[in-house]
């Protein structure tokens, strides 16, 4: 395993429960700059919960988070964003009645003299969606009138336009056609080239094996695997997800 | 292809302007039925009559934009009304009295906001209960008797009864508040954020918006608008009346509901609430002019709101009203 001295993100013994449900137990997770890490596991394994802890949506019951070796306690999603962590959540987090620009700038709207700069934001939104290489006929329609893939694109564009250090993508390819999946994978590679760390959650293992550098496997809230992608194959990952095998995360 | 885009265009037109067209039709019926309806005098009268409803509805629309509901506005206005009247009598100080009225409104909004936004009680029930408490407080305070103003200053009376040229003062106050409300709702971050909370609270949360605090603020704003309205009301009545203000709840809900069928995508808009308040008032005004009995006006209003909502459902618009 190639471990850098101080990882960009280090989550240590993260435990989270919801009432009686133990969603995460003592999960260690780290992330380096210029790295794409695949996070896999069955439904309910705790993937989304883990990344919600990392994006400041949930605070863990136990465990600590370090950024560049410095301990942080997120006060909320805004705090995580300020520290450079952007997330595309599984449910996309779009406001259905809002147009593209309103969604893209949600929470960080551009203003002048306290008033929204609507045209300016519209133009910036257009540019950042087009920079993903995806056409969109209508920027002025509410996103609820758009296809699932187009909505996905808006959510991804929003995360990228904040110039993050860490990008978390929770099943960003779930609603996409093959061609669009390729574009999202390309986006991840481009981010890696620019030094960004990427967490990629997907149930489609070939995608994971194709694009990631490292794969972390969760099973019922526990980390059961942490392996370099080049050392793994689909069989091994599946076994870890459903079976009893445990690799690379002792101690 | 061409046909379907034309149908879509017609649908979109009806969706955005259907309620306005409906209002124009009602207007035309009244105008044809009574020679006094379609006159400058009556138009200015409607402006005057609608002003209180418009102000309180604009406040209400903030709560509704954030996906909430405020059932306390009618009774809160009554309490503000009697407290304003008695404070004016005891202190003879306009500033103190107005401060007391605004304080009552803000106080009720504060409690509503605390219960709903921070303690997560269902808004419908919580604000209803606060309304009941407010009603009891008003009855205790006034003993159920009207409080007549002893020596109201002319400035105070002008707020509800005066004119600037031909324009009634309440209408001017309403227009100022309308401009502010439209700007805040549609041109500021805060406005954006409350619509986001109403549209998808999780999305707002993910985006780093402080959902609780912003919901809390919407109740404060609703309370503030109740306070402002009570000033106009007290000035107009020249007294504090035990029953005053109670009808505003139904009318404000109607105005906000009508507004969701106009201009926007199913949320109340500032301009829509204004038009909604105009329609409700025009109905009251026209029906009175045609000597339709008072009781019938309630029935007519209910029917009109149902028709408007039905229209928007038939046109496939998502209705975004959550009562509980
Ligand atoms: N807000 C919540 N309240 C209660 N239980 C929750 C909550 N969020 C998640 N859980 C529970 O925690 C466990 C882990 O859920 P999580 O969403 O993290 O799984 P996941 O790995 O993302 O699954 P999927 O692949 O289906 O998205 C599940 O048992 C789920 O029911
Ligand atoms: Mg998930």
mmCIF file with all atom_site columns, C-alpha atoms in Angstrom, chain A residues 20-223:
data_model
loop_
_atom_site.group_PDB
_atom_site.id
_atom_site.type_symbol
_atom_site.label_atom_id
_atom_site.label_alt_id
_atom_site.label_comp_id
_atom_site.label_asym_id
_atom_site.label_entity_id
_atom_site.label_seq_id
_atom_site.pdbx_PDB_ins_code
_atom_site.Cartn_x
_atom_site.Cartn_y
_atom_site.Cartn_z
_atom_site.occupancy
_atom_site.B_iso_or_equiv
_atom_site.pdbx_formal_charge
_atom_site.auth_seq_id
_atom_site.auth_comp_id
_atom_site.auth_asym_id
_atom_site.auth_atom_id
_atom_site.pdbx_PDB_model_num
ATOM 1   C CA . UNK A 1 20  ? -30.782 1.533  17.234  1.00 0.00 ? 20  UNK A CA 1
ATOM 2   C CA . UNK A 1 21  ? -29.311 1.264  13.743  1.00 0.00 ? 21  UNK A CA 1
ATOM 3   C CA . UNK A 1 22  ? -25.529 1.080  13.672  1.00 0.00 ? 22  UNK A CA 1
ATOM 4   C CA . UNK A 1 23  ? -24.720 2.696  10.317  1.00 0.00 ? 23  UNK A CA 1
ATOM 5   C CA . UNK A 1 24  ? -20.928 2.935  10.803  1.00 0.00 ? 24  UNK A CA 1
ATOM 6   C CA . UNK A 1 25  ? -18.693 1.251  13.347  1.00 0.00 ? 25  UNK A CA 1
ATOM 7   C CA . UNK A 1 26  ? -15.145 2.458  13.825  1.00 0.00 ? 26  UNK A CA 1
ATOM 8   C CA . UNK A 1 27  ? -14.485 3.101  10.160  1.00 0.00 ? 27  UNK A CA 1
ATOM 9   C CA . UNK A 1 28  ? -11.056 4.409  9.182   1.00 0.00 ? 28  UNK A CA 1
ATOM 10  C CA . UNK A 1 29  ? -10.878 6.173  5.864   1.00 0.00 ? 29  UNK A CA 1
ATOM 11  C CA . UNK A 1 30  ? -8.208  8.264  4.257   1.00 0.00 ? 30  UNK A CA 1
ATOM 12  C CA . UNK A 1 31  ? -7.840  10.158 1.041   1.00 0.00 ? 31  UNK A CA 1
ATOM 13  C CA . UNK A 1 32  ? -4.819  11.641 -0.725  1.00 0.00 ? 32  UNK A CA 1
ATOM 14  C CA . UNK A 1 33  ? -4.569  14.487 -3.180  1.00 0.00 ? 33  UNK A CA 1
ATOM 15  C CA . UNK A 1 34  ? -4.632  13.390 -6.840  1.00 0.00 ? 34  UNK A CA 1
ATOM 16  C CA . UNK A 1 35  ? -6.326  10.160 -5.967  1.00 0.00 ? 35  UNK A CA 1
ATOM 17  C CA . UNK A 1 36  ? -9.618  8.597  -6.996  1.00 0.00 ? 36  UNK A CA 1
ATOM 18  C CA . UNK A 1 37  ? -10.965 6.302  -4.315  1.00 0.00 ? 37  UNK A CA 1
ATOM 19  C CA . UNK A 1 38  ? -13.896 4.013  -5.017  1.00 0.00 ? 38  UNK A CA 1
ATOM 20  C CA . UNK A 1 39  ? -16.258 3.435  -2.116  1.00 0.00 ? 39  UNK A CA 1
ATOM 21  C CA . UNK A 1 40  ? -18.308 0.289  -2.571  1.00 0.00 ? 40  UNK A CA 1
ATOM 22  C CA . UNK A 1 41  ? -20.644 -1.901 -0.574  1.00 0.00 ? 41  UNK A CA 1
ATOM 23  C CA . UNK A 1 42  ? -24.122 -3.351 -0.672  1.00 0.00 ? 42  UNK A CA 1
ATOM 24  C CA . UNK A 1 43  ? -27.262 -1.314 -0.158  1.00 0.00 ? 43  UNK A CA 1
ATOM 25  C CA . UNK A 1 44  ? -27.266 -0.044 3.391   1.00 0.00 ? 44  UNK A CA 1
ATOM 26  C CA . UNK A 1 45  ? -23.556 -0.729 3.913   1.00 0.00 ? 45  UNK A CA 1
ATOM 27  C CA . UNK A 1 46  ? -23.010 2.830  5.134   1.00 0.00 ? 46  UNK A CA 1
ATOM 28  C CA . UNK A 1 47  ? -21.413 4.513  2.101   1.00 0.00 ? 47  UNK A CA 1
ATOM 29  C CA . UNK A 1 48  ? -23.698 7.517  2.027   1.00 0.00 ? 48  UNK A CA 1
ATOM 30  C CA . UNK A 1 49  ? -23.531 7.859  5.791   1.00 0.00 ? 49  UNK A CA 1
ATOM 31  C CA . UNK A 1 50  ? -19.727 7.917  5.693   1.00 0.00 ? 50  UNK A CA 1
ATOM 32  C CA . UNK A 1 51  ? -19.586 10.622 3.057   1.00 0.00 ? 51  UNK A CA 1
ATOM 33  C CA . UNK A 1 52  ? -22.295 12.622 4.823   1.00 0.00 ? 52  UNK A CA 1
ATOM 34  C CA . UNK A 1 53  ? -20.045 12.654 7.863   1.00 0.00 ? 53  UNK A CA 1
ATOM 35  C CA . UNK A 1 54  ? -17.233 13.861 5.610   1.00 0.00 ? 54  UNK A CA 1
ATOM 36  C CA . UNK A 1 55  ? -19.403 16.579 4.095   1.00 0.00 ? 55  UNK A CA 1
ATOM 37  C CA . UNK A 1 56  ? -20.599 17.908 7.432   1.00 0.00 ? 56  UNK A CA 1
ATOM 38  C CA . UNK A 1 57  ? -24.207 16.750 7.083   1.00 0.00 ? 57  UNK A CA 1
ATOM 39  C CA . UNK A 1 58  ? -23.971 14.306 10.013  1.00 0.00 ? 58  UNK A CA 1
ATOM 40  C CA . UNK A 1 59  ? -21.724 14.626 12.984  1.00 0.00 ? 59  UNK A CA 1
ATOM 41  C CA . UNK A 1 60  ? -20.274 11.272 14.010  1.00 0.00 ? 60  UNK A CA 1
ATOM 42  C CA . UNK A 1 61  ? -21.089 9.788  17.415  1.00 0.00 ? 61  UNK A CA 1
ATOM 43  C CA . UNK A 1 62  ? -17.454 8.887  17.802  1.00 0.00 ? 62  UNK A CA 1
ATOM 44  C CA . UNK A 1 63  ? -14.237 9.329  15.865  1.00 0.00 ? 63  UNK A CA 1
ATOM 45  C CA . UNK A 1 64  ? -12.227 12.220 14.477  1.00 0.00 ? 64  UNK A CA 1
ATOM 46  C CA . UNK A 1 65  ? -11.549 13.847 11.145  1.00 0.00 ? 65  UNK A CA 1
ATOM 47  C CA . UNK A 1 66  ? -8.177  15.312 10.175  1.00 0.00 ? 66  UNK A CA 1
ATOM 48  C CA . UNK A 1 67  ? -7.478  17.550 7.198   1.00 0.00 ? 67  UNK A CA 1
ATOM 49  C CA . UNK A 1 68  ? -3.765  17.734 6.376   1.00 0.00 ? 68  UNK A CA 1
ATOM 50  C CA . UNK A 1 69  ? -3.127  16.289 9.820   1.00 0.00 ? 69  UNK A CA 1
ATOM 51  C CA . UNK A 1 70  ? -5.141  18.956 11.567  1.00 0.00 ? 70  UNK A CA 1
ATOM 52  C CA . UNK A 1 71  ? -8.159  17.865 13.553  1.00 0.00 ? 71  UNK A CA 1
ATOM 53  C CA . UNK A 1 72  ? -11.449 19.444 12.489  1.00 0.00 ? 72  UNK A CA 1
ATOM 54  C CA . UNK A 1 73  ? -14.985 19.342 13.799  1.00 0.00 ? 73  UNK A CA 1
ATOM 55  C CA . UNK A 1 74  ? -17.487 20.249 11.105  1.00 0.00 ? 74  UNK A CA 1
ATOM 56  C CA . UNK A 1 75  ? -20.181 22.607 12.284  1.00 0.00 ? 75  UNK A CA 1
ATOM 57  C CA . UNK A 1 76  ? -22.258 21.830 9.219   1.00 0.00 ? 76  UNK A CA 1
ATOM 58  C CA . UNK A 1 77  ? -22.153 21.436 5.429   1.00 0.00 ? 77  UNK A CA 1
ATOM 59  C CA . UNK A 1 78  ? -21.070 25.047 4.986   1.00 0.00 ? 78  UNK A CA 1
ATOM 60  C CA . UNK A 1 79  ? -18.002 24.461 7.119   1.00 0.00 ? 79  UNK A CA 1
ATOM 61  C CA . UNK A 1 80  ? -16.981 21.429 5.064   1.00 0.00 ? 80  UNK A CA 1
ATOM 62  C CA . UNK A 1 81  ? -17.450 23.422 1.866   1.00 0.00 ? 81  UNK A CA 1
ATOM 63  C CA . UNK A 1 82  ? -15.292 26.214 3.218   1.00 0.00 ? 82  UNK A CA 1
ATOM 64  C CA . UNK A 1 83  ? -12.566 23.630 3.785   1.00 0.00 ? 83  UNK A CA 1
ATOM 65  C CA . UNK A 1 84  ? -12.809 22.600 0.128   1.00 0.00 ? 84  UNK A CA 1
ATOM 66  C CA . UNK A 1 85  ? -15.024 19.526 0.327   1.00 0.00 ? 85  UNK A CA 1
ATOM 67  C CA . UNK A 1 86  ? -17.810 19.446 -2.276  1.00 0.00 ? 86  UNK A CA 1
ATOM 68  C CA . UNK A 1 87  ? -20.367 16.676 -2.499  1.00 0.00 ? 87  UNK A CA 1
ATOM 69  C CA . UNK A 1 88  ? -22.870 15.419 -5.031  1.00 0.00 ? 88  UNK A CA 1
ATOM 70  C CA . UNK A 1 89  ? -25.285 13.548 -2.804  1.00 0.00 ? 89  UNK A CA 1
ATOM 71  C CA . UNK A 1 90  ? -27.124 10.458 -3.893  1.00 0.00 ? 90  UNK A CA 1
ATOM 72  C CA . UNK A 1 91  ? -30.447 12.321 -4.078  1.00 0.00 ? 91  UNK A CA 1
ATOM 73  C CA . UNK A 1 92  ? -28.652 15.131 -5.982  1.00 0.00 ? 92  UNK A CA 1
ATOM 74  C CA . UNK A 1 93  ? -29.844 17.876 -3.647  1.00 0.00 ? 93  UNK A CA 1
ATOM 75  C CA . UNK A 1 94  ? -31.526 20.023 -6.259  1.00 0.00 ? 94  UNK A CA 1
ATOM 76  C CA . UNK A 1 95  ? -34.506 22.290 -5.699  1.00 0.00 ? 95  UNK A CA 1
ATOM 77  C CA . UNK A 1 96  ? -37.059 21.059 -8.252  1.00 0.00 ? 96  UNK A CA 1
ATOM 78  C CA . UNK A 1 97  ? -38.654 24.431 -8.976  1.00 0.00 ? 97  UNK A CA 1
ATOM 79  C CA . UNK A 1 98  ? -35.343 26.248 -9.417  1.00 0.00 ? 98  UNK A CA 1
ATOM 80  C CA . UNK A 1 99  ? -33.629 26.811 -12.734 1.00 0.00 ? 99  UNK A CA 1
ATOM 81  C CA . UNK A 1 100 ? -30.094 25.657 -13.442 1.00 0.00 ? 100 UNK A CA 1
ATOM 82  C CA . UNK A 1 101 ? -28.343 28.793 -12.218 1.00 0.00 ? 101 UNK A CA 1
ATOM 83  C CA . UNK A 1 102 ? -30.380 29.025 -9.023  1.00 0.00 ? 102 UNK A CA 1
ATOM 84  C CA . UNK A 1 103 ? -29.429 25.452 -8.197  1.00 0.00 ? 103 UNK A CA 1
ATOM 85  C CA . UNK A 1 104 ? -25.815 25.872 -9.190  1.00 0.00 ? 104 UNK A CA 1
ATOM 86  C CA . UNK A 1 105 ? -25.315 28.869 -6.942  1.00 0.00 ? 105 UNK A CA 1
ATOM 87  C CA . UNK A 1 106 ? -27.527 27.692 -4.108  1.00 0.00 ? 106 UNK A CA 1
ATOM 88  C CA . UNK A 1 107 ? -26.000 28.827 -0.842  1.00 0.00 ? 107 UNK A CA 1
ATOM 89  C CA . UNK A 1 108 ? -23.309 30.935 -2.526  1.00 0.00 ? 108 UNK A CA 1
ATOM 90  C CA . UNK A 1 109 ? -25.306 33.291 -4.687  1.00 0.00 ? 109 UNK A CA 1
ATOM 91  C CA . UNK A 1 110 ? -23.558 36.245 -6.297  1.00 0.00 ? 110 UNK A CA 1
ATOM 92  C CA . UNK A 1 111 ? -24.912 39.573 -5.155  1.00 0.00 ? 111 UNK A CA 1
ATOM 93  C CA . UNK A 1 112 ? -24.287 43.236 -5.708  1.00 0.00 ? 112 UNK A CA 1
ATOM 94  C CA . UNK A 1 113 ? -25.536 45.737 -3.134  1.00 0.00 ? 113 UNK A CA 1
ATOM 95  C CA . UNK A 1 114 ? -27.349 42.845 -1.482  1.00 0.00 ? 114 UNK A CA 1
ATOM 96  C CA . UNK A 1 115 ? -29.306 41.997 -4.625  1.00 0.00 ? 115 UNK A CA 1
ATOM 97  C CA . UNK A 1 116 ? -28.907 38.828 -6.682  1.00 0.00 ? 116 UNK A CA 1
ATOM 98  C CA . UNK A 1 117 ? -26.962 39.132 -9.935  1.00 0.00 ? 117 UNK A CA 1
ATOM 99  C CA . UNK A 1 118 ? -29.329 36.940 -11.924 1.00 0.00 ? 118 UNK A CA 1
ATOM 100 C CA . UNK A 1 119 ? -27.913 37.403 -15.429 1.00 0.00 ? 119 UNK A CA 1
ATOM 101 C CA . UNK A 1 120 ? -24.340 37.030 -14.270 1.00 0.00 ? 120 UNK A CA 1
ATOM 102 C CA . UNK A 1 121 ? -25.092 33.787 -12.434 1.00 0.00 ? 121 UNK A CA 1
ATOM 103 C CA . UNK A 1 122 ? -26.992 32.505 -15.460 1.00 0.00 ? 122 UNK A CA 1
ATOM 104 C CA . UNK A 1 123 ? -23.959 33.100 -17.648 1.00 0.00 ? 123 UNK A CA 1
ATOM 105 C CA . UNK A 1 124 ? -21.532 31.462 -15.222 1.00 0.00 ? 124 UNK A CA 1
ATOM 106 C CA . UNK A 1 125 ? -23.864 28.486 -14.868 1.00 0.00 ? 125 UNK A CA 1
ATOM 107 C CA . UNK A 1 126 ? -24.001 28.071 -18.621 1.00 0.00 ? 126 UNK A CA 1
ATOM 108 C CA . UNK A 1 127 ? -20.222 28.135 -18.820 1.00 0.00 ? 127 UNK A CA 1
ATOM 109 C CA . UNK A 1 128 ? -19.683 25.568 -16.101 1.00 0.00 ? 128 UNK A CA 1
ATOM 110 C CA . UNK A 1 129 ? -22.223 23.135 -17.522 1.00 0.00 ? 129 UNK A CA 1
ATOM 111 C CA . UNK A 1 130 ? -20.752 23.504 -21.006 1.00 0.00 ? 130 UNK A CA 1
ATOM 112 C CA . UNK A 1 131 ? -17.250 22.956 -19.639 1.00 0.00 ? 131 UNK A CA 1
ATOM 113 C CA . UNK A 1 132 ? -18.401 19.444 -18.748 1.00 0.00 ? 132 UNK A CA 1
ATOM 114 C CA . UNK A 1 133 ? -18.971 18.840 -22.429 1.00 0.00 ? 133 UNK A CA 1
ATOM 115 C CA . UNK A 1 134 ? -22.675 18.319 -21.997 1.00 0.00 ? 134 UNK A CA 1
ATOM 116 C CA . UNK A 1 135 ? -25.298 20.149 -24.007 1.00 0.00 ? 135 UNK A CA 1
ATOM 117 C CA . UNK A 1 136 ? -28.392 21.425 -22.329 1.00 0.00 ? 136 UNK A CA 1
ATOM 118 C CA . UNK A 1 137 ? -31.135 22.948 -24.400 1.00 0.00 ? 137 UNK A CA 1
ATOM 119 C CA . UNK A 1 138 ? -32.849 24.962 -21.750 1.00 0.00 ? 138 UNK A CA 1
ATOM 120 C CA . UNK A 1 139 ? -31.229 26.782 -18.860 1.00 0.00 ? 139 UNK A CA 1
ATOM 121 C CA . UNK A 1 140 ? -34.366 28.647 -17.979 1.00 0.00 ? 140 UNK A CA 1
ATOM 122 C CA . UNK A 1 141 ? -36.596 25.661 -17.272 1.00 0.00 ? 141 UNK A CA 1
ATOM 123 C CA . UNK A 1 142 ? -37.000 24.435 -13.706 1.00 0.00 ? 142 UNK A CA 1
ATOM 124 C CA . UNK A 1 143 ? -34.801 21.399 -13.178 1.00 0.00 ? 143 UNK A CA 1
ATOM 125 C CA . UNK A 1 144 ? -37.841 19.230 -12.392 1.00 0.00 ? 144 UNK A CA 1
ATOM 126 C CA . UNK A 1 145 ? -38.640 19.394 -16.098 1.00 0.00 ? 145 UNK A CA 1
ATOM 127 C CA . UNK A 1 146 ? -35.228 17.983 -16.973 1.00 0.00 ? 146 UNK A CA 1
ATOM 128 C CA . UNK A 1 147 ? -34.161 14.383 -17.413 1.00 0.00 ? 147 UNK A CA 1
ATOM 129 C CA . UNK A 1 148 ? -32.429 12.538 -14.611 1.00 0.00 ? 148 UNK A CA 1
ATOM 130 C CA . UNK A 1 149 ? -29.131 12.736 -16.464 1.00 0.00 ? 149 UNK A CA 1
ATOM 131 C CA . UNK A 1 150 ? -29.406 16.464 -16.996 1.00 0.00 ? 150 UNK A CA 1
ATOM 132 C CA . UNK A 1 151 ? -30.179 16.939 -13.325 1.00 0.00 ? 151 UNK A CA 1
ATOM 133 C CA . UNK A 1 152 ? -27.151 14.818 -12.469 1.00 0.00 ? 152 UNK A CA 1
ATOM 134 C CA . UNK A 1 153 ? -25.068 17.085 -14.681 1.00 0.00 ? 153 UNK A CA 1
ATOM 135 C CA . UNK A 1 154 ? -26.296 20.173 -12.882 1.00 0.00 ? 154 UNK A CA 1
ATOM 136 C CA . UNK A 1 155 ? -25.405 18.616 -9.536  1.00 0.00 ? 155 UNK A CA 1
ATOM 137 C CA . UNK A 1 156 ? -21.904 17.668 -10.706 1.00 0.00 ? 156 UNK A CA 1
ATOM 138 C CA . UNK A 1 157 ? -21.340 21.084 -12.283 1.00 0.00 ? 157 UNK A CA 1
ATOM 139 C CA . UNK A 1 158 ? -22.314 22.694 -9.012  1.00 0.00 ? 158 UNK A CA 1
ATOM 140 C CA . UNK A 1 159 ? -19.748 20.697 -7.056  1.00 0.00 ? 159 UNK A CA 1
ATOM 141 C CA . UNK A 1 160 ? -16.973 21.453 -9.542  1.00 0.00 ? 160 UNK A CA 1
ATOM 142 C CA . UNK A 1 161 ? -17.655 25.160 -9.899  1.00 0.00 ? 161 UNK A CA 1
ATOM 143 C CA . UNK A 1 162 ? -16.675 25.716 -6.266  1.00 0.00 ? 162 UNK A CA 1
ATOM 144 C CA . UNK A 1 163 ? -13.010 24.844 -6.999  1.00 0.00 ? 163 UNK A CA 1
ATOM 145 C CA . UNK A 1 164 ? -12.873 22.087 -4.386  1.00 0.00 ? 164 UNK A CA 1
ATOM 146 C CA . UNK A 1 165 ? -9.911  20.133 -3.026  1.00 0.00 ? 165 UNK A CA 1
ATOM 147 C CA . UNK A 1 166 ? -12.077 17.088 -2.439  1.00 0.00 ? 166 UNK A CA 1
ATOM 148 C CA . UNK A 1 167 ? -14.999 15.997 -4.591  1.00 0.00 ? 167 UNK A CA 1
ATOM 149 C CA . UNK A 1 168 ? -17.378 13.342 -3.334  1.00 0.00 ? 168 UNK A CA 1
ATOM 150 C CA . UNK A 1 169 ? -19.673 11.752 -5.898  1.00 0.00 ? 169 UNK A CA 1
ATOM 151 C CA . UNK A 1 170 ? -22.382 9.512  -4.429  1.00 0.00 ? 170 UNK A CA 1
ATOM 152 C CA . UNK A 1 171 ? -23.651 7.372  -7.316  1.00 0.00 ? 171 UNK A CA 1
ATOM 153 C CA . UNK A 1 172 ? -23.238 10.129 -9.920  1.00 0.00 ? 172 UNK A CA 1
ATOM 154 C CA . UNK A 1 173 ? -23.609 7.702  -12.796 1.00 0.00 ? 173 UNK A CA 1
ATOM 155 C CA . UNK A 1 174 ? -26.816 6.011  -11.653 1.00 0.00 ? 174 UNK A CA 1
ATOM 156 C CA . UNK A 1 175 ? -29.091 7.942  -14.003 1.00 0.00 ? 175 UNK A CA 1
ATOM 157 C CA . UNK A 1 176 ? -26.732 8.215  -16.955 1.00 0.00 ? 176 UNK A CA 1
ATOM 158 C CA . UNK A 1 177 ? -26.501 6.670  -20.406 1.00 0.00 ? 177 UNK A CA 1
ATOM 159 C CA . UNK A 1 178 ? -23.189 5.015  -21.344 1.00 0.00 ? 178 UNK A CA 1
ATOM 160 C CA . UNK A 1 179 ? -21.873 8.052  -23.207 1.00 0.00 ? 179 UNK A CA 1
ATOM 161 C CA . UNK A 1 180 ? -22.609 10.339 -20.263 1.00 0.00 ? 180 UNK A CA 1
ATOM 162 C CA . UNK A 1 181 ? -21.023 7.870  -17.833 1.00 0.00 ? 181 UNK A CA 1
ATOM 163 C CA . UNK A 1 182 ? -17.833 8.160  -19.868 1.00 0.00 ? 182 UNK A CA 1
ATOM 164 C CA . UNK A 1 183 ? -17.953 11.923 -19.506 1.00 0.00 ? 183 UNK A CA 1
ATOM 165 C CA . UNK A 1 184 ? -18.302 11.738 -15.741 1.00 0.00 ? 184 UNK A CA 1
ATOM 166 C CA . UNK A 1 185 ? -15.360 9.311  -15.545 1.00 0.00 ? 185 UNK A CA 1
ATOM 167 C CA . UNK A 1 186 ? -13.342 11.740 -17.677 1.00 0.00 ? 186 UNK A CA 1
ATOM 168 C CA . UNK A 1 187 ? -14.260 14.548 -15.322 1.00 0.00 ? 187 UNK A CA 1
ATOM 169 C CA . UNK A 1 188 ? -12.887 12.524 -12.408 1.00 0.00 ? 188 UNK A CA 1
ATOM 170 C CA . UNK A 1 189 ? -9.625  11.891 -14.248 1.00 0.00 ? 189 UNK A CA 1
ATOM 171 C CA . UNK A 1 190 ? -9.330  15.577 -15.062 1.00 0.00 ? 190 UNK A CA 1
ATOM 172 C CA . UNK A 1 191 ? -9.857  16.449 -11.409 1.00 0.00 ? 191 UNK A CA 1
ATOM 173 C CA . UNK A 1 192 ? -7.122  14.006 -10.420 1.00 0.00 ? 192 UNK A CA 1
ATOM 174 C CA . UNK A 1 193 ? -4.741  15.685 -12.872 1.00 0.00 ? 193 UNK A CA 1
ATOM 175 C CA . UNK A 1 194 ? -5.455  18.966 -11.120 1.00 0.00 ? 194 UNK A CA 1
ATOM 176 C CA . UNK A 1 195 ? -4.570  17.523 -7.736  1.00 0.00 ? 195 UNK A CA 1
ATOM 177 C CA . UNK A 1 196 ? -8.117  17.038 -6.519  1.00 0.00 ? 196 UNK A CA 1
ATOM 178 C CA . UNK A 1 197 ? -9.032  14.038 -4.401  1.00 0.00 ? 197 UNK A CA 1
ATOM 179 C CA . UNK A 1 198 ? -12.151 12.193 -5.541  1.00 0.00 ? 198 UNK A CA 1
ATOM 180 C CA . UNK A 1 199 ? -14.430 9.785  -3.701  1.00 0.00 ? 199 UNK A CA 1
ATOM 181 C CA . UNK A 1 200 ? -16.517 7.816  -6.156  1.00 0.00 ? 200 UNK A CA 1
ATOM 182 C CA . UNK A 1 201 ? -19.461 5.700  -5.007  1.00 0.00 ? 201 UNK A CA 1
ATOM 183 C CA . UNK A 1 202 ? -21.038 3.307  -7.488  1.00 0.00 ? 202 UNK A CA 1
ATOM 184 C CA . UNK A 1 203 ? -22.684 -0.097 -7.633  1.00 0.00 ? 203 UNK A CA 1
ATOM 185 C CA . UNK A 1 204 ? -21.273 -0.654 -11.117 1.00 0.00 ? 204 UNK A CA 1
ATOM 186 C CA . UNK A 1 205 ? -17.974 -2.367 -10.361 1.00 0.00 ? 205 UNK A CA 1
ATOM 187 C CA . UNK A 1 206 ? -16.526 -2.142 -13.894 1.00 0.00 ? 206 UNK A CA 1
ATOM 188 C CA . UNK A 1 207 ? -16.762 1.658  -13.622 1.00 0.00 ? 207 UNK A CA 1
ATOM 189 C CA . UNK A 1 208 ? -15.027 1.523  -10.251 1.00 0.00 ? 208 UNK A CA 1
ATOM 190 C CA . UNK A 1 209 ? -12.269 -0.752 -11.530 1.00 0.00 ? 209 UNK A CA 1
ATOM 191 C CA . UNK A 1 210 ? -11.815 1.390  -14.625 1.00 0.00 ? 210 UNK A CA 1
ATOM 192 C CA . UNK A 1 211 ? -11.305 4.772  -13.021 1.00 0.00 ? 211 UNK A CA 1
ATOM 193 C CA . UNK A 1 212 ? -10.183 4.433  -9.399  1.00 0.00 ? 212 UNK A CA 1
ATOM 194 C CA . UNK A 1 213 ? -6.723  4.137  -7.868  1.00 0.00 ? 213 UNK A CA 1
ATOM 195 C CA . UNK A 1 214 ? -7.906  2.520  -4.672  1.00 0.00 ? 214 UNK A CA 1
ATOM 196 C CA . UNK A 1 215 ? -11.059 0.773  -3.521  1.00 0.00 ? 215 UNK A CA 1
ATOM 197 C CA . UNK A 1 216 ? -12.541 0.856  -0.042  1.00 0.00 ? 216 UNK A CA 1
ATOM 198 C CA . UNK A 1 217 ? -15.187 -1.752 0.743   1.00 0.00 ? 217 UNK A CA 1
ATOM 199 C CA . UNK A 1 218 ? -17.844 -1.354 3.431   1.00 0.00 ? 218 UNK A CA 1
ATOM 200 C CA . UNK A 1 219 ? -20.017 -4.140 4.759   1.00 0.00 ? 219 UNK A CA 1
ATOM 201 C CA . UNK A 1 220 ? -22.737 -3.479 7.339   1.00 0.00 ? 220 UNK A CA 1
ATOM 202 C CA . UNK A 1 221 ? -21.076 -0.344 8.579   1.00 0.00 ? 221 UNK A CA 1
ATOM 203 C CA . UNK A 1 222 ? -17.587 -1.787 8.826   1.00 0.00 ? 222 UNK A CA 1
ATOM 204 C CA . UNK A 1 223 ? -14.609 -1.372 6.580   1.00 0.00 ? 223 UNK A CA 1
#
